[in-house]
Coordinates of C-alpha atoms (C1' of nucleotides) in Angstrom, one line a residue:
Chain M
M1 CA -20.8 -1.4 16.3
S2 CA -18.5 -4.4 16.4
S3 CA -19.3 -7.6 14.7
Q4 CA -22.7 -6.8 13.1
N5 CA -22.2 -10.3 11.8
A6 CA -25.2 -12.5 11.6
S7 CA -23.8 -15.2 9.5
L8 CA -20.7 -16.1 11.6
A9 CA -21.1 -19.8 12.1
P10 CA -18.5 -21.3 14.3
H11 CA -18.2 -25.0 13.7
S12 CA -16.3 -25.5 16.9
R13 CA -14.4 -28.6 15.9
S14 CA -11.9 -28.4 18.7
P15 CA -9.7 -31.4 18.9
H16 CA -11.3 -34.3 20.7
P17 CA -9.9 -37.6 21.9
G18 CA -10.3 -40.5 19.5
D19 CA -9.3 -38.6 16.4
S20 CA -6.7 -40.2 14.3
G21 CA -5.0 -36.8 13.9
N22 CA -5.4 -33.3 14.9
I23 CA -6.9 -30.4 13.0
C24 CA -3.6 -28.8 12.3
R25 CA -1.8 -32.0 11.1
D26 CA -4.7 -32.7 8.8
C27 CA -5.1 -29.2 7.6
A28 CA -5.4 -28.9 3.8
A29 CA -3.7 -25.5 3.9
R30 CA -0.9 -26.6 6.2
L31 CA 1.8 -26.5 3.6
L32 CA 0.8 -23.1 2.6
S33 CA 0.6 -21.6 6.0
I34 CA 2.9 -20.7 8.9
C35 CA 2.4 -24.3 10.0
D36 CA 4.5 -25.5 7.2
G37 CA 7.6 -27.3 8.4
Q38 CA 6.6 -27.3 12.1
P39 CA 7.3 -30.5 14.0
E40 CA 4.4 -32.6 15.1
A41 CA 4.7 -31.7 18.7
Q42 CA 4.2 -28.0 17.9
L43 CA 1.3 -28.8 15.7
D44 CA -0.4 -30.6 18.6
R45 CA 0.1 -27.6 20.8
L46 CA -1.2 -25.3 18.1
A47 CA -4.2 -27.5 17.5
A48 CA -5.0 -27.3 21.2
I49 CA -5.7 -23.5 21.0
T50 CA -7.3 -23.6 17.5
T51 CA -10.9 -23.2 16.7
T52 CA -12.0 -23.7 13.1
L53 CA -14.8 -21.5 11.6
S54 CA -16.9 -21.7 8.5
L55 CA -18.3 -18.4 7.3
S56 CA -20.7 -17.6 4.5
P57 CA -19.9 -14.9 2.0
H58 CA -20.0 -11.2 2.9
A59 CA -19.6 -11.9 6.6
T60 CA -17.6 -9.2 8.6
F61 CA -15.6 -11.1 11.2
L62 CA -13.1 -8.4 12.2
N63 CA -13.5 -4.7 12.7
E64 CA -10.8 -2.1 12.5
G65 CA -10.2 -0.6 15.9
D66 CA -11.6 -3.5 17.9
P67 CA -9.4 -5.1 20.5
A68 CA -7.3 -7.7 18.7
A69 CA -8.2 -10.8 20.7
H70 CA -7.6 -13.3 17.9
M71 CA -5.4 -14.2 15.0
F72 CA -6.6 -16.1 12.0
N73 CA -5.4 -18.4 9.2
V74 CA -7.4 -18.8 6.1
T75 CA -7.7 -22.4 5.0
S76 CA -10.1 -22.0 2.1
G77 CA -12.0 -19.3 0.3
T78 CA -11.2 -15.6 -0.1
V79 CA -11.2 -12.8 2.5
K80 CA -10.8 -9.1 1.9
T81 CA -9.2 -6.8 4.5
Y82 CA -10.0 -3.1 4.2
K83 CA -9.9 0.3 5.7
L84 CA -12.7 2.8 5.7
M85 CA -12.8 6.5 5.8
P86 CA -15.5 8.3 7.8
D87 CA -17.4 9.2 4.6
G88 CA -17.4 5.7 3.3
R89 CA -14.4 5.6 0.9
R90 CA -12.9 2.2 1.1
Q91 CA -9.5 0.8 0.4
I92 CA -9.1 -3.0 0.2
V93 CA -5.5 -3.7 1.5
G94 CA -5.5 -7.3 0.7
F95 CA -7.3 -10.4 -0.7
L96 CA -6.4 -13.4 1.5
M97 CA -6.6 -17.0 0.5
A98 CA -5.6 -20.4 1.7
G99 CA -2.5 -20.2 3.8
D100 CA -2.7 -16.5 4.5
F101 CA -2.4 -15.2 8.0
L102 CA -4.3 -12.2 9.4
G103 CA -4.9 -10.5 12.7
L104 CA -2.3 -7.8 12.5
A105 CA -2.7 -5.5 15.5
L106 CA -1.5 -2.0 16.2
N107 CA -1.4 -1.2 19.9
G108 CA -3.7 -4.1 20.6
A109 CA -6.4 -3.1 18.1
Y110 CA -7.0 -4.5 14.6
A111 CA -5.5 -2.3 11.9
Y112 CA -8.2 -3.2 9.4
S113 CA -11.6 -4.8 9.0
A114 CA -12.0 -8.2 7.4
E115 CA -14.9 -9.7 5.5
T116 CA -15.4 -12.9 3.6
V117 CA -15.8 -12.6 -0.2
T118 CA -16.7 -16.3 -0.8
P119 CA -17.5 -19.0 1.6
V120 CA -14.5 -19.2 3.9
S121 CA -13.0 -21.5 6.4
L122 CA -10.4 -20.3 8.9
C123 CA -8.5 -21.2 12.0
R124 CA -8.8 -18.9 14.9
F125 CA -6.2 -18.6 17.6
P126 CA -6.5 -16.6 20.8
R127 CA -3.8 -13.9 20.4
K128 CA -2.4 -14.2 23.9
Q129 CA -2.0 -18.0 23.7
L130 CA -0.5 -17.8 20.3
E131 CA 2.1 -15.3 21.5
L132 CA 3.0 -17.7 24.3
L133 CA 3.6 -20.5 21.7
F134 CA 5.9 -18.1 19.9
D135 CA 8.0 -17.9 23.0
E136 CA 8.2 -21.6 23.1
F137 CA 8.7 -22.3 19.5
P138 CA 10.9 -19.7 17.8
T139 CA 10.5 -21.5 14.4
L140 CA 6.9 -20.5 14.5
E141 CA 7.8 -16.9 15.1
R142 CA 10.4 -17.1 12.3
K143 CA 7.6 -18.3 10.0
L144 CA 5.5 -15.4 11.0
R145 CA 8.3 -12.9 10.5
E146 CA 9.0 -14.2 7.0
R147 CA 5.3 -14.0 6.3
A148 CA 5.1 -10.4 7.5
S149 CA 8.2 -9.6 5.3
N150 CA 6.5 -11.0 2.3
E151 CA 3.3 -9.1 2.9
L152 CA 5.3 -6.0 3.4
A153 CA 6.9 -6.5 0.0
A154 CA 3.5 -7.1 -1.5
A155 CA 2.2 -4.0 0.1
Q156 CA 4.9 -2.0 -1.4
D157 CA 4.2 -3.4 -4.8
L158 CA 0.6 -2.2 -4.3
M159 CA 1.8 1.2 -3.3
L160 CA 3.6 1.5 -6.6
L161 CA 0.4 0.5 -8.3
L162 CA -1.8 2.9 -6.4
G163 CA 0.6 5.8 -6.6
R164 CA 1.9 5.6 -10.1
K165 CA 0.0 3.2 -12.4
T166 CA -2.8 4.0 -14.9
A167 CA -6.1 2.2 -14.7
R168 CA -5.1 -0.2 -17.5
E169 CA -1.8 -1.0 -15.8
R170 CA -3.5 -1.6 -12.5
L171 CA -5.9 -4.1 -13.9
A172 CA -3.1 -5.9 -15.9
T173 CA -1.0 -6.1 -12.7
F174 CA -4.0 -7.3 -10.7
L175 CA -4.8 -10.1 -13.2
L176 CA -1.2 -11.3 -13.1
L177 CA -1.0 -11.2 -9.4
L178 CA -4.2 -13.1 -9.0
S179 CA -3.2 -15.7 -11.6
R180 CA 0.0 -16.4 -9.7
R181 CA -1.7 -16.5 -6.4
L182 CA -4.3 -19.0 -7.6
A183 CA -1.5 -21.2 -9.0
R184 CA 0.2 -21.2 -5.6
I185 CA -2.8 -22.6 -3.9
G186 CA -3.4 -25.1 -6.5
L187 CA -6.2 -23.5 -8.5
P188 CA -6.2 -23.0 -12.3
A189 CA -4.0 -20.0 -13.2
N190 CA -5.2 -19.3 -16.6
P191 CA -8.8 -19.3 -17.1
I192 CA -8.8 -17.2 -13.9
T193 CA -12.0 -17.5 -11.8
L194 CA -12.5 -14.1 -10.1
P195 CA -13.8 -14.7 -6.6
M196 CA -14.6 -11.0 -6.1
S197 CA -16.9 -8.5 -7.7
R198 CA -15.9 -5.5 -9.9
A199 CA -16.6 -3.2 -7.0
E200 CA -14.2 -5.2 -4.8
I201 CA -11.5 -5.1 -7.6
A202 CA -12.1 -1.3 -7.8
D203 CA -11.7 -0.8 -4.1
Y204 CA -8.4 -2.8 -4.2
L205 CA -7.0 -0.9 -7.2
G206 CA -8.1 2.6 -6.1
L207 CA -10.5 2.9 -8.9
T208 CA -14.3 2.8 -9.5
T209 CA -16.3 -0.1 -10.8
E210 CA -16.9 1.8 -14.0
T211 CA -13.2 2.3 -14.6
V212 CA -12.5 -1.3 -13.9
S213 CA -15.2 -2.3 -16.3
R214 CA -13.9 0.0 -19.0
A215 CA -10.3 -1.1 -18.6
L216 CA -11.4 -4.8 -18.8
T217 CA -13.4 -4.1 -21.9
Q218 CA -10.3 -2.4 -23.4
L219 CA -8.1 -5.4 -22.6
K220 CA -10.7 -7.6 -24.2
Q221 CA -10.9 -5.5 -27.4
D222 CA -7.1 -5.6 -27.6
G223 CA -7.3 -9.3 -27.6
I224 CA -5.1 -9.6 -24.5
V225 CA -7.8 -11.3 -22.4
S226 CA -11.2 -12.9 -23.1
L227 CA -14.1 -13.0 -20.8
H228 CA -16.5 -16.0 -20.3
G229 CA -19.3 -14.9 -18.1
N230 CA -18.6 -12.4 -15.3
T231 CA -16.1 -14.4 -13.3
A232 CA -13.9 -16.2 -15.8
V233 CA -11.0 -14.3 -17.4
Q234 CA -8.7 -16.0 -19.9
I235 CA -5.3 -14.5 -20.4
E236 CA -4.6 -14.8 -24.1
H237 CA -1.3 -13.0 -24.2
P238 CA 0.5 -13.2 -20.8
D239 CA 3.6 -11.5 -22.3
Q240 CA 1.6 -8.5 -23.4
L241 CA -0.2 -8.3 -20.1
L242 CA 3.1 -8.4 -18.3
H243 CA 4.4 -5.5 -20.4
L244 CA 1.3 -3.6 -19.7
A245 CA 1.6 -4.2 -16.0
E246 CA 5.1 -2.9 -15.9
G247 CA 4.3 0.2 -18.0
D248 CA 6.4 -0.4 -21.1
Chain X
M1 CA 24.0 -1.3 -12.8
S2 CA 24.2 -1.9 -9.1
S3 CA 25.5 0.7 -6.7
Q4 CA 26.3 3.6 -9.0
N5 CA 27.2 5.3 -5.9
A6 CA 30.2 7.6 -5.7
S7 CA 29.5 9.2 -2.4
L8 CA 29.3 6.1 -0.2
A9 CA 31.7 6.8 2.5
P10 CA 32.2 3.9 5.0
H11 CA 33.7 5.1 8.2
S12 CA 34.4 1.6 9.2
R13 CA 34.4 2.1 13.0
S14 CA 34.2 -1.6 13.8
P15 CA 34.5 -2.2 17.5
H16 CA 38.0 -2.2 18.8
P17 CA 39.6 -3.2 22.1
G18 CA 40.1 -0.4 24.6
D19 CA 36.7 1.2 24.1
S20 CA 34.7 1.8 27.2
G21 CA 31.6 0.3 25.6
N22 CA 30.6 -1.1 22.2
I23 CA 29.0 0.6 19.3
C24 CA 25.6 -0.9 20.0
R25 CA 25.5 -0.2 23.8
D26 CA 26.5 3.4 23.1
C27 CA 24.2 3.8 20.1
A28 CA 22.1 7.0 20.2
A29 CA 19.3 5.3 18.4
R30 CA 19.4 2.1 20.5
L31 CA 16.2 2.8 22.4
L32 CA 14.4 3.5 19.1
S33 CA 15.6 0.4 17.3
I34 CA 15.3 -3.3 17.5
C35 CA 18.1 -3.2 19.9
D36 CA 15.9 -1.7 22.6
G37 CA 15.6 -4.0 25.6
Q38 CA 18.2 -6.5 24.4
P39 CA 20.5 -7.7 27.2
E40 CA 24.1 -6.6 27.2
A41 CA 25.4 -10.0 26.0
Q42 CA 23.3 -9.8 22.9
L43 CA 24.4 -6.3 22.2
D44 CA 28.1 -7.4 22.3
R45 CA 27.3 -10.1 19.8
L46 CA 25.5 -7.7 17.7
A47 CA 28.3 -5.2 17.8
A48 CA 30.7 -7.8 16.7
I49 CA 29.0 -8.1 13.3
T50 CA 28.1 -4.4 12.9
T51 CA 29.7 -1.9 10.7
T52 CA 28.7 1.8 11.0
L53 CA 28.5 3.9 7.9
S54 CA 28.2 7.6 7.3
L55 CA 26.7 8.7 4.0
S56 CA 26.3 12.0 2.4
P57 CA 22.9 13.1 0.9
H58 CA 21.6 11.6 -2.3
A59 CA 23.7 8.4 -2.0
T60 CA 22.1 5.3 -3.3
F61 CA 23.2 2.4 -1.1
L62 CA 20.8 -0.3 -2.0
N63 CA 19.3 -1.3 -5.3
E64 CA 16.1 -3.1 -5.9
G65 CA 16.8 -6.6 -7.3
D66 CA 20.4 -6.8 -6.0
P67 CA 21.3 -9.7 -3.8
A68 CA 20.3 -8.9 -0.2
A69 CA 23.6 -9.2 1.5
H70 CA 23.1 -6.8 4.3
M71 CA 20.5 -5.4 6.6
F72 CA 20.6 -1.9 8.0
N73 CA 19.5 0.2 10.9
V74 CA 19.3 4.0 10.5
T75 CA 20.9 5.8 13.5
S76 CA 20.5 9.4 12.2
G77 CA 19.3 11.3 9.2
T78 CA 16.6 10.4 6.7
V79 CA 16.6 7.6 4.1
K80 CA 14.0 7.1 1.3
T81 CA 13.1 3.6 0.0
Y82 CA 11.5 3.5 -3.4
K83 CA 10.5 1.5 -6.4
L84 CA 11.0 2.5 -10.0
M85 CA 9.1 1.6 -13.2
P86 CA 11.0 1.1 -16.4
D87 CA 9.9 4.5 -17.7
G88 CA 11.1 6.3 -14.6
R89 CA 8.0 6.6 -12.6
R90 CA 8.9 6.5 -9.0
Q91 CA 7.0 5.5 -5.8
I92 CA 8.7 6.2 -2.5
V93 CA 7.5 3.5 -0.2
G94 CA 9.0 4.9 3.0
F95 CA 11.0 7.6 4.7
L96 CA 13.2 6.0 7.3
M97 CA 14.7 7.8 10.3
A98 CA 16.6 7.0 13.5
G99 CA 15.7 3.5 14.8
D100 CA 14.2 2.3 11.5
F101 CA 15.3 -1.0 10.1
L102 CA 15.7 -1.8 6.4
G103 CA 16.9 -4.5 4.2
L104 CA 13.7 -6.4 3.5
A105 CA 14.4 -9.1 1.0
L106 CA 12.2 -11.1 -1.3
N107 CA 13.8 -14.4 -2.6
G108 CA 17.2 -13.1 -1.5
A109 CA 16.9 -9.8 -3.5
Y110 CA 16.2 -6.4 -2.2
A111 CA 12.5 -5.4 -2.7
Y112 CA 13.3 -1.7 -3.1
S113 CA 16.1 0.8 -3.6
A114 CA 17.3 3.0 -0.9
E115 CA 18.9 6.5 -1.0
T116 CA 19.9 9.0 1.6
V117 CA 17.9 12.2 1.7
T118 CA 20.1 14.0 4.3
P119 CA 23.4 13.0 5.7
V120 CA 22.8 9.6 7.3
S121 CA 24.6 7.3 9.6
L122 CA 23.6 3.6 9.7
C123 CA 24.6 0.3 11.1
R124 CA 25.1 -2.5 8.5
F125 CA 24.8 -6.2 9.4
P126 CA 25.7 -9.1 7.2
R127 CA 22.4 -10.8 6.5
K128 CA 23.6 -14.3 7.1
Q129 CA 25.2 -13.5 10.4
L130 CA 22.2 -11.5 11.6
E131 CA 19.9 -14.5 10.8
L132 CA 22.2 -16.7 12.9
L133 CA 21.9 -14.3 15.8
F134 CA 18.1 -14.5 15.4
D135 CA 18.4 -18.2 16.0
E136 CA 20.3 -17.6 19.1
F137 CA 18.3 -14.7 20.5
P138 CA 14.6 -15.1 19.9
T139 CA 13.9 -11.7 21.6
L140 CA 15.7 -10.1 18.7
E141 CA 13.6 -11.9 16.2
R142 CA 10.5 -10.9 18.2
K143 CA 11.5 -7.3 17.9
L144 CA 12.0 -7.6 14.2
R145 CA 8.6 -9.2 13.8
E146 CA 6.9 -6.5 15.8
R147 CA 8.7 -3.9 13.7
A148 CA 7.6 -5.6 10.5
S149 CA 4.0 -5.7 11.7
N150 CA 4.1 -2.0 12.5
E151 CA 5.6 -1.2 9.1
L152 CA 2.8 -3.3 7.5
A153 CA 0.2 -1.3 9.3
A154 CA 1.9 1.9 8.1
A155 CA 2.0 0.6 4.6
Q156 CA -1.7 -0.1 4.7
D157 CA -2.4 3.4 5.9
L158 CA -0.4 4.6 2.9
M159 CA -2.5 2.4 0.7
L160 CA -5.6 4.1 1.9
L161 CA -4.0 7.5 1.2
L162 CA -2.8 6.5 -2.3
G163 CA -5.9 4.8 -3.3
R164 CA -8.6 7.0 -1.9
K165 CA -7.5 10.4 -0.7
T166 CA -7.4 13.8 -2.5
A167 CA -4.2 15.7 -2.9
R168 CA -5.2 18.0 0.0
E169 CA -5.9 15.1 2.2
R170 CA -2.7 13.4 1.3
L171 CA -0.6 16.4 2.2
A172 CA -2.5 16.9 5.5
T173 CA -1.9 13.2 6.4
F174 CA 1.7 13.5 5.5
L175 CA 2.3 16.5 7.6
L176 CA 0.7 14.9 10.6
L177 CA 2.6 11.6 10.1
L178 CA 5.9 13.4 9.8
S179 CA 5.2 15.6 12.9
R180 CA 4.5 12.5 15.0
R181 CA 7.5 10.7 13.6
L182 CA 9.8 13.6 14.4
A183 CA 8.5 13.8 17.9
R184 CA 9.2 10.1 18.4
I185 CA 12.8 10.5 17.6
G186 CA 13.1 13.6 19.8
L187 CA 13.0 16.3 17.2
P188 CA 10.6 19.3 17.3
A189 CA 7.1 18.2 16.2
N190 CA 5.5 21.5 15.5
P191 CA 7.6 23.8 13.5
I192 CA 8.3 20.7 11.3
T193 CA 11.6 20.8 9.4
L194 CA 11.1 18.9 6.2
P195 CA 14.2 16.8 5.4
M196 CA 13.0 16.1 1.9
S197 CA 12.2 18.1 -1.2
R198 CA 8.8 18.7 -2.8
A199 CA 9.6 16.2 -5.5
E200 CA 10.3 13.5 -2.8
I201 CA 7.1 14.4 -1.0
A202 CA 5.3 14.0 -4.3
D203 CA 6.8 10.6 -5.1
Y204 CA 5.7 9.5 -1.6
L205 CA 2.2 10.8 -2.0
G206 CA 1.6 9.6 -5.5
L207 CA 1.4 13.2 -6.8
T208 CA 3.5 15.7 -8.8
T209 CA 5.6 18.5 -7.3
E210 CA 3.3 21.0 -8.7
T211 CA 0.3 19.5 -7.0
V212 CA 2.1 19.2 -3.7
S213 CA 3.0 22.9 -4.0
R214 CA -0.5 23.9 -4.8
A215 CA -1.9 21.9 -2.0
L216 CA 0.6 23.4 0.4
T217 CA -0.2 26.9 -0.8
Q218 CA -3.9 26.2 -0.2
L219 CA -3.3 25.0 3.3
K220 CA -1.3 28.2 3.9
Q221 CA -4.1 30.4 2.5
D222 CA -6.6 28.6 4.7
G223 CA -4.4 29.5 7.7
I224 CA -4.0 25.8 8.7
V225 CA -0.2 25.9 8.3
S226 CA 2.4 28.6 7.8
L227 CA 5.7 28.3 5.9
H228 CA 9.0 29.7 6.9
G229 CA 11.5 29.2 4.2
N230 CA 11.2 26.0 2.1
T231 CA 11.8 23.5 4.8
A232 CA 9.9 24.8 7.9
V233 CA 6.2 24.1 8.3
Q234 CA 4.3 25.4 11.3
I235 CA 1.0 23.6 12.0
E236 CA -1.3 26.4 13.1
H237 CA -4.5 24.3 13.6
P238 CA -3.6 20.6 14.3
D239 CA -7.3 19.8 14.7
Q240 CA -8.3 21.1 11.4
L241 CA -5.4 19.4 9.8
L242 CA -6.5 16.2 11.4
H243 CA -10.0 16.5 10.1
L244 CA -8.7 17.2 6.6
A245 CA -6.5 14.1 6.8
E246 CA -9.4 11.9 7.7
G247 CA -11.6 13.4 5.1
D248 CA -14.4 14.9 7.1
Chain F
dC1 C1' 25.4 40.3 -3.7
dG2 C1' 25.0 37.2 -7.6
dT3 C1' 23.9 32.5 -9.2
dG4 C1' 21.5 28.1 -9.9
dG5 C1' 18.5 24.9 -8.5
dA6 C1' 14.1 24.4 -6.2
dA7 C1' 9.5 26.0 -5.5
dT8 C1' 5.6 28.4 -7.0
dT9 C1' 2.2 29.9 -10.2
dG10 C1' -0.4 29.8 -14.5
dA11 C1' -2.8 27.8 -18.7
dC12 C1' -4.5 23.9 -20.6
dA13 C1' -5.4 18.9 -21.6
dC14 C1' -6.7 14.5 -20.2
dC15 C1' -7.7 10.6 -17.4
dC16 C1' -10.8 9.1 -14.4
dG17 C1' -14.9 10.0 -11.3
dT18 C1' -19.8 10.9 -11.3
dC19 C1' -24.4 10.3 -12.6
dA20 C1' -27.5 7.9 -15.4
dA21 C1' -29.2 4.4 -18.6
dT22 C1' -28.9 0.1 -20.7
dG23 C1' -27.6 -4.7 -20.8
dA24 C1' -26.3 -9.2 -19.0
dC25 C1' -26.2 -12.7 -15.6
dT26 C1' -28.2 -15.7 -11.6
dG27 C1' -31.6 -17.7 -9.2
dT28 C1' -36.5 -18.3 -8.3
dG29 C1' -41.2 -19.5 -9.2
dG30 C1' -44.8 -20.4 -12.3
Chain T
dC1 C1' -38.6 -25.1 -19.5
dC2 C1' -39.4 -20.5 -19.5
dA3 C1' -40.5 -15.9 -17.6
dC4 C1' -39.3 -12.7 -14.4
dA5 C1' -37.0 -10.1 -11.0
dG6 C1' -33.1 -8.3 -8.9
dT7 C1' -28.4 -7.6 -8.8
dC8 C1' -24.3 -6.8 -11.1
dA9 C1' -21.7 -5.3 -15.1
dT10 C1' -21.3 -2.4 -19.1
dT11 C1' -21.7 1.7 -21.7
dG12 C1' -22.4 6.7 -22.4
dA13 C1' -22.2 11.8 -21.5
dC14 C1' -20.1 15.1 -18.9
dG15 C1' -17.3 17.5 -15.3
dG16 C1' -13.5 18.1 -12.2
dG17 C1' -9.1 17.1 -10.1
dT18 C1' -4.7 16.3 -11.3
dG19 C1' -0.9 16.0 -14.7
dT20 C1' 1.8 18.4 -18.2
dC21 C1' 4.4 22.1 -20.0
dA22 C1' 6.1 26.6 -19.4
dA23 C1' 7.2 30.8 -17.1
dT24 C1' 8.3 33.2 -13.1
dT25 C1' 9.7 33.7 -8.3
dC26 C1' 12.0 32.3 -4.3
dC27 C1' 15.7 30.8 -1.6
dA28 C1' 20.1 28.6 -0.2
dC29 C1' 24.7 28.9 -1.1
dG30 C1' 28.9 30.7 -2.6

DNA sequence: CGTGGAATTGACACCCGTCAATGACTGTGG
DNA sequence: CCACAGTCATTGACGGGTGTCAATTCCACG
C-alpha cells in the first residue's frame, strides 16, 4: 500500500532553455537549505536533476519501508515525518519546514513516512543521481553531513523530552522550539501560528490530544501564553516558558 | 565544572617509528568503524592525528556544553551518552560500542555528555585536524555521513519507543536491539551479557529502575527470557520477544 | 564467608490515557 | 448576513500504568 496519495500534484517545472536562471539559483529556500554556499556550477548540475512538486495538505508522499528512490528538500510549508506501530500508535519524529532535507534511508528503504501538514512545495532528487553529485562536489556532502549532525542533536533533545519531561514541560519546549524555527525561516516568532493540529502536536510530544489541550489551557491560565483562535499562540512570558521547558 | 574526571587514564600510544604497522591499520575495530574501506595512505594520515585512550568504568570524558575539541571512536567496551536536566533527570541517548563514533557538536559545543560504562578504549582525534582530513579524503566524510544517517534512524526508532511504547515493549525492544548490536561486533547474541546496570537501562528507556526490574521479572515469568545472575539474559523465545517489541 | 551496593518486591499515589460530552471554530449554502 | 453542519478543541469523570518510597533479597567482591 505505497503512496495511497491522490493529491500528489507534480508541477514538473524542470529547467528549460530560455529561463533567466535555474530553479535552484532562484530557490526561495536556497539559503536555508543544503544548497547554501554552493557555487553556481553545482547549482546548475543540481537543477538538472531536480523536480519541484506542489502538494496539498494531508498528502502522504513517502512511506516507511518503501524503496528510497528519492530525496527531498522542503521549500515551503510544513511536513511531518512519522513512524507507525502495527496497532496504529504513531510517533511524529519531525516537523520539517523550508530548507529541511528528508529522504533518510536505511538499507535502501525509507526509515519513516512523510505527509504534508499544510500546502507544501518541495524539490525532489533521484537518490542515485544525487549520490553521484556528492562524489563530484564534496562541499555538498559536507553540507548534508552537517545537516544530519544537527538533526541528530535535535533528535536527542526530543529523546530527553519524550523520556523525561512532563506534559507541561513538553508543551513549553515545543512552543519554544517552534518559535525559534519559525524565526529562522523568516516567519513571526511571537504570535506563533501553529501549522499543525493538536493531534499532531500530541503525536510529536508522545501525548494525547486531550493532554495537550489541558496543558495548553494550564499555560493560558498561568498567564504564560494567550490563545487567539485555535492556531495563534502568543508567548507572554518567554522567560517563564523557558524555565518550564528546562524543568526548573 | 568540566571534566570532573579522576579516572581518565590516557595511555598515549601515539604511533612511533619501528612499528610494523600503525594504530589504525592494526585496529581491532577498524572494520566496524568509519575507517572501514579506507586506503592505507589515508589510514596513515589518520593514525598521525590519533591518540588512543584506555578508560576505567564510570569515567566521564565528555561534558555537554564543553567546547568540542575532539572526536572519538570506540574500539572496545561500552560508552553511554546522555543529557541531564537541571534537577538531575537523565536521558541516555545512546550506548556506544566498538566501531561507534562520537563527538557530535552543535555550534562548537558537545551536544551530550559521555561516560564509560565498562572499561573502554577509544581513539581520540583533534576535531580541527580531522575536519581537514575530511577535506582531503571525501570517502572518509562519506563514511561519517552514512554513520550519522544510521544514528539518526536509530534515534527515531528510540523516539517511537520513548513516545509510544509500554514498559514491557520498551524492554523487549531493548533486549533485541542489544542482541543484534552485540552480534555485529562479534559478541554472543543470545545469552546476552548486559554491560550496563538496571539504572542505566532505565535512563535509556525513559523508565525507573523499579519498572525495568518489574518488566524483566514479568518477561521471565512468561518464559520469554531467563536470567542467570544480574548480567546474563537468555532469550528463550525470540519470536515472542519480537512481537512484544512491535506491540502486537 | 561476610559485606555493601545493586536488584527485586511491595504498597500506595499520581499523572496521564481513555471514554464521553460539550463547546468553539471554519466553511458552505440558503 | 445568518444558519447550519462538520470537524476540531476543550472539559469532565474515571481507571490504569508507572513513579515514588521503603523494605527486603540477591549477588559480586573482598
